[in-house]
XYZ file of C-alpha atoms in Angstrom:
578
model
C -39.332 2.380 -26.568
C -35.951 3.285 -27.829
C -32.959 1.713 -26.462
C -30.075 3.815 -25.306
C -27.386 3.611 -28.013
C -24.250 1.878 -26.965
C -21.000 3.438 -27.908
C -19.193 1.085 -30.557
C -16.059 1.246 -28.403
C -16.092 -2.068 -26.035
C -13.751 -2.834 -24.037
C -10.042 -2.964 -24.684
C -9.457 -6.678 -24.035
C -12.385 -7.647 -26.510
C -11.287 -4.779 -29.017
C -7.352 -6.770 -28.560
C -9.489 -10.379 -29.212
C -11.452 -8.455 -31.986
C -14.718 -9.953 -30.116
C -18.420 -8.190 -29.707
C -18.528 -6.668 -26.195
C -22.123 -6.217 -24.330
C -19.972 -3.165 -22.456
C -21.498 -4.118 -19.284
C -19.996 -2.443 -16.146
C -17.821 -2.480 -14.745
C -16.373 -5.388 -16.808
C -17.815 -7.155 -19.644
C -19.837 -10.232 -19.356
C -17.597 -11.628 -22.581
C -14.570 -11.333 -20.470
C -16.296 -12.098 -17.024
C -17.769 -15.349 -18.243
C -14.056 -16.358 -19.468
C -12.460 -15.370 -16.496
C -9.872 -13.184 -18.281
C -9.108 -9.265 -17.221
C -11.232 -6.832 -18.617
C -9.164 -3.548 -19.265
C -11.765 -1.505 -19.201
C -13.289 1.199 -21.571
C -11.174 4.511 -20.166
C -7.946 5.839 -21.679
C -6.087 3.276 -24.104
C -3.438 1.427 -21.998
C 0.033 2.206 -22.404
C 1.355 -1.379 -23.520
C -1.124 -1.321 -26.633
C 1.616 0.993 -27.859
C 4.399 -1.917 -27.383
C 3.786 -4.583 -30.019
C 5.654 -7.250 -27.842
C 3.839 -6.502 -25.016
C 0.552 -6.926 -27.522
C 1.705 -10.423 -27.801
C 2.136 -11.317 -24.581
C -0.889 -10.305 -23.389
C -2.669 -11.832 -26.191
C -0.890 -15.203 -25.328
C -1.715 -15.211 -21.379
C -5.436 -14.560 -22.516
C -5.581 -17.072 -24.745
C -3.870 -19.599 -22.416
C -6.425 -18.195 -19.865
C -9.691 -18.938 -21.818
C -8.114 -22.316 -22.517
C -7.946 -23.382 -19.031
C -10.986 -21.995 -18.260
C -12.943 -23.638 -20.852
C -11.278 -27.060 -19.560
C -12.316 -26.366 -16.223
C -15.822 -25.545 -17.025
C -15.958 -28.857 -19.367
C -14.618 -30.854 -16.030
C -17.287 -28.879 -14.248
C -19.873 -30.331 -16.325
C -18.252 -33.523 -16.643
C -18.263 -33.714 -12.913
C -21.858 -33.294 -12.073
C -21.015 -32.286 -8.437
C -22.255 -28.415 -6.998
C -18.715 -27.349 -5.860
C -19.589 -23.629 -7.079
C -19.045 -22.073 -10.003
C -15.324 -22.102 -9.570
C -13.015 -19.720 -11.708
C -15.311 -19.219 -14.291
C -17.443 -17.537 -11.795
C -14.385 -14.782 -10.889
C -15.844 -11.104 -11.356
C -12.646 -9.220 -12.772
C -12.785 -5.608 -12.562
C -11.336 -3.195 -14.984
C -7.738 -1.915 -15.049
C -6.143 0.944 -15.271
C -4.192 0.121 -18.115
C -2.110 -2.814 -16.661
C -0.238 -5.638 -19.018
C 0.468 -7.653 -15.790
C -2.244 -9.207 -15.479
C -4.240 -9.811 -12.337
C -6.014 -7.741 -9.506
C -8.740 -4.993 -9.757
C -11.055 -6.934 -7.107
C -13.197 -3.882 -5.538
C -13.811 -3.906 -1.954
C -17.060 -2.891 -1.011
C -17.937 -2.378 2.433
C -21.387 -0.003 1.678
C -24.998 -1.408 2.364
C -27.666 -1.873 0.222
C -31.235 -0.065 0.744
C -32.429 -2.955 2.796
C -29.186 -2.937 5.081
C -27.508 -5.645 3.517
C -23.836 -5.592 2.460
C -23.705 -5.642 -1.374
C -21.342 -8.715 -2.745
C -19.892 -9.011 -5.856
C -18.879 -12.442 -7.739
C -20.353 -15.845 -7.563
C -17.350 -17.587 -6.281
C -17.742 -20.650 -4.251
C -15.813 -19.806 -0.862
C -15.388 -22.651 0.472
C -12.255 -21.898 2.266
C -8.940 -23.992 1.124
C -8.272 -24.405 4.816
C -11.087 -24.699 7.524
C -10.279 -20.996 9.486
C -11.913 -21.006 12.852
C -13.554 -17.608 13.137
C -15.216 -16.653 16.229
C -18.846 -15.288 16.125
C -22.358 -16.251 17.442
C -23.192 -17.541 14.322
C -20.359 -20.632 14.546
C -21.816 -23.958 14.703
C -18.854 -25.404 16.467
C -15.337 -24.942 16.112
C -13.089 -27.073 13.542
C -10.984 -29.708 14.613
C -7.236 -28.935 15.390
C -6.125 -31.037 12.904
C -8.201 -29.317 10.162
C -7.372 -26.040 11.076
C -3.160 -26.784 10.502
C -4.311 -28.874 6.942
C -2.881 -26.865 3.914
C -2.653 -27.915 0.501
C 0.992 -28.659 -1.013
C 0.688 -25.483 -3.488
C -0.983 -23.129 -0.705
C 2.236 -23.994 1.950
C 4.528 -22.789 -0.891
C 2.792 -19.651 -1.331
C 2.389 -19.105 2.849
C 6.026 -19.405 3.046
C 6.616 -17.352 -0.091
C 4.589 -14.704 1.541
C 6.299 -14.981 4.961
C 9.723 -14.969 3.527
C 9.751 -12.674 0.342
C 6.603 -10.869 0.169
C 5.914 -9.351 3.614
C 9.398 -8.087 3.811
C 9.216 -5.729 0.340
C 6.489 -3.995 2.350
C 8.289 -4.171 5.511
C 11.677 -4.172 4.348
C 12.317 -2.534 8.138
C 10.443 -4.410 10.486
C 12.624 -6.874 12.611
C 10.228 -7.830 15.644
C 12.530 -8.531 18.622
C 12.401 -12.102 19.992
C 11.313 -10.525 23.146
C 8.093 -9.578 21.088
C 7.554 -13.147 19.407
C 9.032 -12.331 16.391
C 6.320 -12.480 13.489
C 4.588 -15.311 14.972
C 1.311 -12.983 15.305
C 1.155 -12.624 11.568
C 1.430 -16.052 11.243
C -1.451 -16.806 14.158
C -3.804 -14.412 11.738
C -2.907 -15.932 8.434
C -4.017 -19.410 9.765
C -7.134 -18.015 11.691
C -8.585 -15.350 9.073
C -9.933 -16.851 5.883
C -9.767 -13.338 4.083
C -6.725 -12.727 5.128
C -5.063 -16.034 4.236
C -6.295 -15.957 0.636
C -5.288 -12.280 0.106
C -1.785 -12.931 1.270
C -2.148 -15.905 -1.314
C -3.014 -13.788 -4.252
C -0.701 -11.381 -3.507
C 2.309 -14.283 -2.964
C 1.050 -15.854 -6.462
C 1.370 -12.467 -7.910
C 4.757 -11.966 -6.760
C 5.816 -15.806 -7.844
C 3.893 -15.398 -11.341
C 5.910 -12.166 -11.982
C 9.317 -13.367 -11.106
C 9.106 -16.650 -13.286
C 7.352 -14.679 -16.028
C 10.205 -15.602 -18.557
C 10.343 -18.927 -17.695
C 6.482 -20.031 -17.548
C 4.592 -20.882 -20.603
C 1.709 -19.330 -21.624
C -0.264 -21.437 -20.480
C 1.381 -22.167 -16.896
C 0.949 -17.952 -16.804
C -2.705 -18.641 -17.534
C -3.177 -20.966 -15.025
C -1.115 -19.077 -12.365
C -3.645 -15.685 -13.287
C -6.792 -17.960 -12.639
C -5.333 -19.128 -8.942
C -4.195 -15.833 -8.239
C -7.480 -14.308 -9.627
C -9.619 -16.912 -7.329
C -7.770 -16.373 -4.145
C -8.437 -12.600 -4.677
C -12.305 -13.236 -5.567
C -12.525 -15.438 -2.168
C -10.373 -12.762 0.013
C -13.204 -9.935 -1.133
C -16.269 -12.014 -1.279
C -15.142 -13.124 2.519
C -14.774 -9.470 3.604
C -17.587 -8.007 1.683
C -19.695 -10.552 3.677
C -18.420 -10.371 7.195
C -19.048 -6.660 6.724
C -22.466 -7.190 5.488
C -23.092 -9.445 8.594
C -21.813 -6.901 10.656
C -19.744 -9.432 12.867
C -17.330 -7.516 15.060
C -15.912 -10.507 16.217
C -13.353 -10.300 12.947
C -13.045 -6.298 12.592
C -9.709 -6.502 13.334
C -8.785 -9.068 10.881
C -10.948 -7.163 7.992
C -8.305 -4.261 8.498
C -5.724 -6.854 8.197
C -6.881 -8.477 4.891
C -7.770 -4.411 3.361
C -4.448 -3.668 4.221
C -3.127 -6.426 2.136
C -5.653 -5.848 -0.784
C -3.871 -2.110 -0.467
C -0.739 -3.775 -1.208
C -1.942 -6.359 -4.124
C -3.637 -3.496 -5.625
C 0.052 -1.444 -5.320
C 1.952 -4.257 -6.511
C -0.148 -5.517 -9.733
C -0.166 -1.671 -10.865
C -3.469 -0.960 -11.052
C -3.676 2.601 -11.112
C -5.678 4.294 -8.321
C -7.400 0.644 -7.515
C -5.816 0.840 -3.777
C -7.236 3.794 -2.989
C -10.714 2.497 -1.899
C -9.341 -0.252 0.461
C -7.326 2.377 2.341
C -10.536 4.650 2.396
C -12.170 1.318 3.643
C -9.657 0.807 6.240
C -9.257 4.449 7.779
C -12.914 4.785 7.666
C -12.990 1.258 10.103
C -10.175 2.292 11.865
C -11.769 5.909 12.755
C -15.304 4.309 13.549
C -13.939 1.549 15.971
C -11.887 4.594 17.976
C -14.705 6.180 17.820
C -16.849 3.410 20.102
C -13.760 2.642 22.213
C -12.047 -0.185 20.201
C -15.540 -2.401 21.062
C -16.163 -3.271 17.390
C -13.138 -4.949 17.233
C -14.498 -7.306 20.154
C -10.926 -7.483 21.221
C -10.364 -8.950 25.003
C -11.240 -6.886 27.804
C -7.316 -6.757 28.497
C -5.857 -5.867 24.910
C -7.940 -3.189 24.505
C -7.304 -1.288 28.106
C -3.663 -1.872 27.029
C -4.638 0.038 23.669
C -6.614 2.604 24.927
C -4.609 3.544 28.157
C -1.169 3.200 25.315
C 0.193 0.854 28.257
C 3.165 -1.698 27.588
C 2.598 -5.149 27.567
C 3.484 -6.932 30.865
C 4.982 -10.252 31.664
C 1.418 -11.415 33.104
C -0.320 -10.905 29.831
C -0.909 -14.022 27.606
C 0.014 -15.038 24.401
C -3.713 -14.268 23.246
C -3.620 -10.769 24.565
C -0.196 -9.917 23.371
C -1.084 -10.873 19.998
C -3.877 -9.018 19.891
C -2.135 -6.120 20.937
C 0.726 -6.443 18.608
C -1.154 -7.024 15.623
C -3.008 -3.662 16.248
C 0.021 -1.769 16.833
C 1.524 -2.713 13.846
C -1.985 -2.186 11.672
C -1.983 1.023 13.333
C 1.574 2.336 12.378
C 1.075 0.753 8.965
C -2.331 2.990 8.182
C -0.678 5.793 9.655
C 2.125 6.213 7.532
C -0.084 4.916 4.373
C -2.475 7.874 5.069
C 0.546 10.202 5.250
C 2.709 9.204 2.524
C -0.221 8.632 0.032
C -0.956 12.332 0.665
C 2.203 14.168 -0.358
C 1.777 13.981 -4.006
C -2.001 14.771 -3.526
C -1.599 17.544 -1.740
C -4.263 16.589 0.635
C -4.309 16.284 4.445
C -4.126 12.908 5.925
C -7.010 11.581 6.764
C -6.739 10.614 9.937
C -4.311 13.414 11.331
C -6.461 13.841 14.714
C -5.065 10.741 15.872
C -1.361 11.606 14.731
C -0.301 13.674 18.344
C -1.649 10.333 20.113
C -0.129 7.609 17.664
C 2.978 9.595 16.863
C 4.119 10.770 20.320
C 7.418 10.290 21.165
C 6.510 7.914 24.040
C 3.826 5.958 22.238
C 3.751 2.302 22.107
C 3.081 2.291 18.438
C 6.823 2.598 16.526
C 6.467 3.876 13.459
C 10.191 3.485 13.185
C 10.335 -0.347 13.598
C 7.794 -0.889 10.353
C 9.019 1.789 7.977
C 11.702 3.132 9.392
C 11.377 6.762 10.099
C 10.700 7.784 13.651
C 7.549 8.688 15.491
C 9.071 12.386 15.748
C 9.386 13.692 12.206
C 6.631 11.342 10.748
C 4.273 13.623 13.406
C 5.886 16.809 11.449
C 5.281 15.470 8.059
C 1.667 14.895 8.754
C 1.266 18.341 10.200
C 3.194 19.338 7.310
C 0.779 17.830 4.888
C -2.110 19.036 6.775
C -0.570 22.286 6.416
C -0.582 22.091 2.529
C -4.240 21.969 2.189
C -4.837 25.007 4.562
C -2.205 27.169 2.595
C -3.598 26.252 -0.278
C -7.187 27.222 0.410
C -5.639 30.612 1.648
C -3.957 31.381 -1.585
C -7.403 30.896 -3.296
C -8.862 33.351 -0.603
C -5.983 35.634 -1.609
C -6.707 35.450 -5.413
C -10.460 36.212 -4.318
C -9.842 39.120 -2.002
C -6.313 40.417 -2.538
C -4.876 39.695 0.771
C -3.264 36.665 2.311
C -3.948 36.537 6.172
C -1.605 33.679 6.743
C -0.032 35.005 10.478
C -1.622 31.634 11.931
C 0.029 29.211 9.371
C 3.400 30.613 8.860
C 3.177 30.448 12.892
C 2.363 26.964 12.398
C 5.126 26.196 9.607
C 7.529 28.202 12.290
C 6.646 25.563 14.925
C 6.849 22.460 12.630
C 10.336 24.061 11.672
C 11.349 24.265 15.085
C 10.315 20.681 16.132
C 12.231 19.314 13.447
C 15.705 21.309 13.742
C 15.354 20.033 17.128
C 14.854 16.329 16.500
C 17.808 16.741 13.589
C 19.840 17.655 16.673
C 18.828 15.017 18.860
C 19.376 12.701 16.210
C 22.875 14.524 15.340
C 24.084 13.212 19.382
C 22.888 10.173 18.889
C 24.129 9.577 14.887
C 26.623 6.876 15.268
C 25.232 5.010 18.511
C 23.348 1.784 18.180
C 22.259 -0.756 21.173
C 24.156 -4.207 20.864
C 20.603 -5.723 20.733
C 19.631 -3.275 17.793
C 23.415 -4.338 16.102
C 22.912 -7.749 16.644
C 19.031 -7.384 15.054
C 19.832 -5.322 12.118
C 23.430 -6.518 11.121
C 22.137 -7.426 7.383
C 20.623 -3.639 6.822
C 23.377 -1.568 8.121
C 25.852 -0.027 6.111
C 28.749 -0.260 8.608
C 29.313 -2.310 11.858
C 27.476 0.044 14.474
C 25.146 1.974 12.609
C 21.677 2.094 13.128
C 19.409 1.499 9.825
C 16.358 3.043 11.699
C 18.487 6.377 12.542
C 19.970 6.562 8.845
C 16.854 6.900 7.616
C 14.830 8.561 10.175
C 18.073 11.457 9.270
C 17.004 11.302 5.612
C 13.212 11.803 6.360
C 14.285 14.373 8.788
C 15.991 16.194 6.113
C 12.810 15.667 3.573
C 10.969 17.166 6.195
C 12.235 20.366 6.646
C 12.955 20.461 2.328
C 9.215 19.758 2.050
C 7.981 22.491 4.855
C 10.041 25.104 2.815
C 8.792 23.650 -0.435
C 5.369 24.452 0.221
C 5.595 27.657 1.965
C 7.529 29.249 -0.610
C 5.488 30.635 -3.914
C 8.165 28.882 -6.205
C 11.273 26.653 -6.091
C 14.781 28.153 -5.192
C 16.942 28.856 -8.298
C 19.551 28.052 -5.808
C 19.847 26.613 -2.855
C 20.952 29.462 -0.839
C 17.603 30.632 0.103
C 16.896 26.734 1.302
C 18.959 25.942 3.807
C 21.558 24.571 1.985
C 23.636 22.832 4.557
C 20.512 20.253 4.704
C 20.814 20.017 1.212
C 24.338 19.367 1.543
C 23.822 16.620 4.064
C 21.326 14.617 2.415
C 22.946 13.946 -0.391
C 26.098 13.279 1.537
C 24.338 10.548 3.581
C 22.859 9.446 0.242
C 25.818 9.039 -1.618
C 28.184 8.025 1.638
C 26.444 6.290 4.544
C 23.319 4.702 2.565
C 23.570 0.926 1.814
C 21.593 -0.302 -1.247
C 19.812 -2.386 0.946
C 17.908 0.764 2.759
C 17.367 2.378 -0.844
C 13.658 1.120 -0.530
C 12.481 2.340 2.610
C 13.797 6.089 1.079
C 11.600 6.323 -1.748
C 9.625 9.194 -0.505
C 12.666 11.715 0.961
C 14.273 10.572 -2.281
C 11.626 12.089 -4.247
C 11.428 15.428 -2.055
C 15.250 15.737 -2.649
C 15.439 15.149 -5.765
C 13.397 17.614 -6.454
C 15.356 20.260 -5.825
C 18.497 19.101 -6.961
C 20.244 21.825 -8.901
C 23.671 20.286 -10.268
C 24.016 17.549 -12.593
C 25.671 15.544 -10.850
C 22.957 15.631 -7.934
C 20.291 15.102 -10.956
C 22.451 11.872 -11.960
C 22.431 10.366 -8.638
C 18.847 9.918 -9.022
C 18.821 9.154 -12.700
C 20.881 6.290 -10.961
C 19.251 5.063 -7.938
C 15.570 4.732 -9.728
C 17.178 2.639 -12.705
C 19.067 0.365 -10.519
C 17.995 -2.373 -8.500
C 16.333 -2.442 -5.998
C 14.245 0.584 -7.191
C 14.282 -0.535 -10.739
C 13.461 -4.225 -10.181
C 10.782 -3.251 -7.703
C 7.390 -5.069 -7.426
C 6.269 -1.409 -6.529
C 4.919 -0.359 -9.825
C 4.821 3.239 -9.128
C 8.437 3.228 -8.508
C 8.601 2.801 -12.304
C 6.952 6.626 -12.413
C 8.909 8.479 -10.225
C 12.417 9.024 -12.525
C 9.930 10.169 -15.344
C 8.433 12.504 -12.933
C 11.549 14.058 -11.556
C 12.740 14.627 -15.000
C 9.460 16.642 -16.019
C 10.433 18.795 -12.755
C 13.591 19.214 -13.686
C 13.129 20.276 -16.969
C 10.089 22.628 -15.838
C 12.162 24.385 -13.741
C 14.801 25.682 -16.049
C 12.312 27.430 -18.052
C 10.155 28.359 -15.516
C 11.190 31.000 -12.803
C 7.850 30.808 -10.908
C 7.485 26.948 -10.636
C 5.669 25.973 -7.273
C 4.949 23.123 -5.119
C 1.518 23.119 -7.120
C 2.917 22.811 -10.132
C 4.975 19.863 -8.663
C 1.572 18.344 -7.404
C 0.491 18.964 -11.269
C 3.224 16.901 -12.474
C 2.954 14.074 -10.232
C -0.672 13.190 -10.251
C -0.812 11.319 -7.168
C 2.195 8.866 -7.835
C 2.847 6.898 -4.352
C 5.895 7.615 -2.967
C 6.578 3.957 -1.597
C-alpha cells in the first residue's frame, strides 16, 4: 500500500528550530512532547519577519525545552505517579502570535459513543480541592482544604481580582448592597475549571508585564505554568460537559467566558470564537429548558425566569446565583453583539435581546460594559438588519428589483428609538446620583459626571452612524448627508468630555465614528488615541489592528466614491472591537 506523501513544510516551530516535524494535527508530536507552542501550518507568522522577535521566540523555546527536560528527569527519578505533568500538555497551533501561550481548544461535542471527547493527558488534580455539587461527589471536602491555596497561586488569584478582571470589565463597579465582587471570589474558589482559567489569564498578564525583566529561563517557566493552568481548565470543562453534569452548568459557562478573554488577550487569532459559540449554545439550551440544566436553587430559577429583583428575604446563596447569572448574561449578550459588527452577521442570541435588554430588565448591561440597555438593543437590531440588508442586495443583483420597504421601515423604527434615547440622555446629561458619584469618582472626568451616561451618549452617536452606513450604498463624501450634528457631537465629546480612563470602554464607538472621519484633524485624533495609552499598551491584542484598518478605510474612501459598508467589512476582516 502506498502511503500518502506528507508536505515538506512542517510546523513553523520545527522549521524555526530546524528540527524534523512529523506534521501531526492539530499540533505536531515534537512540539507536544516538549510542551512548546506549535505555531501550526498556516500562513507565515508575522513575527518571523522581525529578527528581534525571532530571537526572542527562539530563546523562549529553548528555555521551555530546558525546563521540560528537567521536569521529565525529576519525574523519572522520583518514581511516583502524579500524572504526566507539564510534559503532557497538548498545545494547539496558534495564529501567528509570538507572545506565547494559549491555543487550547474546548471540545463540548460528543463522540459516536455518546461520550465527551477530551484532549490532553494532564493530571487534573486541583491545586486546591474544590467542592463541586453533583451526585458523583463521594464526600464534601473539609473547610480547611477548600481554602488552602499555594503561595504562588494566591498571588495570581489576587492579581486576577485586582488587575485582570478590571481590564476585562473596566466599568463594572458593583455596589456594596450587591455584595461587591464577592460572588466572583466564591465562584473562583468553588469551581476548579474557573479557578484555573483565571490563573492562566493572570499568569499571561503578569508574564506580559514583566517580559523585559525576566530571563529566558524564567519566561519559559512562567509559560509552562500558564499552559498547565489552561490545560487543567479546558480538560475539567470538557470532562464535566462529557459527564453531562448539570449541577455545574453555571460554573462551566463562567469558565468558558473566561477562556474567551484568555484567547483574546493571548492574541490567538480567532481562537476565542469557538469558546463564545459554546457559551451561547449552552445559554440558549439552558433557557429552552426553563434554566433547569443549570441546577439552580428553585428560588433563583424563579427570580431569573420572572426577571424579579432580589429581595431582603433572599439568602446569600440565592443572591450569588442570581447576580452571577445576570452578570454572565450581560457579558454574553455584549460579546455576541460586538463581535458581529465587523463580520456583518446577526447576533446569535438576538431573540433574547427584547427581554434581556429591555429598559426595566434586571440585567443592566450598562453596569457591566458602560452602554445602557436601550442603546445596546438598537445596536443589536442594527447588526441583525445588516445581514438582512445584504441578503436583499443579493436578491436585487439577481432580479434587478430591491423590495426593501419592510427593511427600511425597520431601519426607520431603529432610528426613531435611537433619537428618543439621545433626547432622553440630553435631559439627564450632567446629573448623577450621590451614590453613583461616590462609586465612580475615579472614572469621572469632572465631579458630577456619570461615566455610564458619557459612554452611553457615545454609543448612541455610534448607533446612529452605524445605522446610516449600512442603509446607504456608499460612505458620504461629506457629512451633510449623514447628520453632521451627530458627528460633531461625538467628536466634541471625545475631545472635551471623555477622560483617558474611559477610552478602554469606547473602542467600538471609536472605530465606527473614526471610519467616517473626513478632516485631517479628526483623523489625527484617532491616530493619537490608538497610538497612546491606554489603548496602545492594552492587553487586548486586536486593538493594535484597529488603526491600520482605519488608515486603509480612509485611503480607500479618498479614491473610491462607491466605497460602502461591505468594503469596510472586507478591510476590517472581523477585527474585534473590545
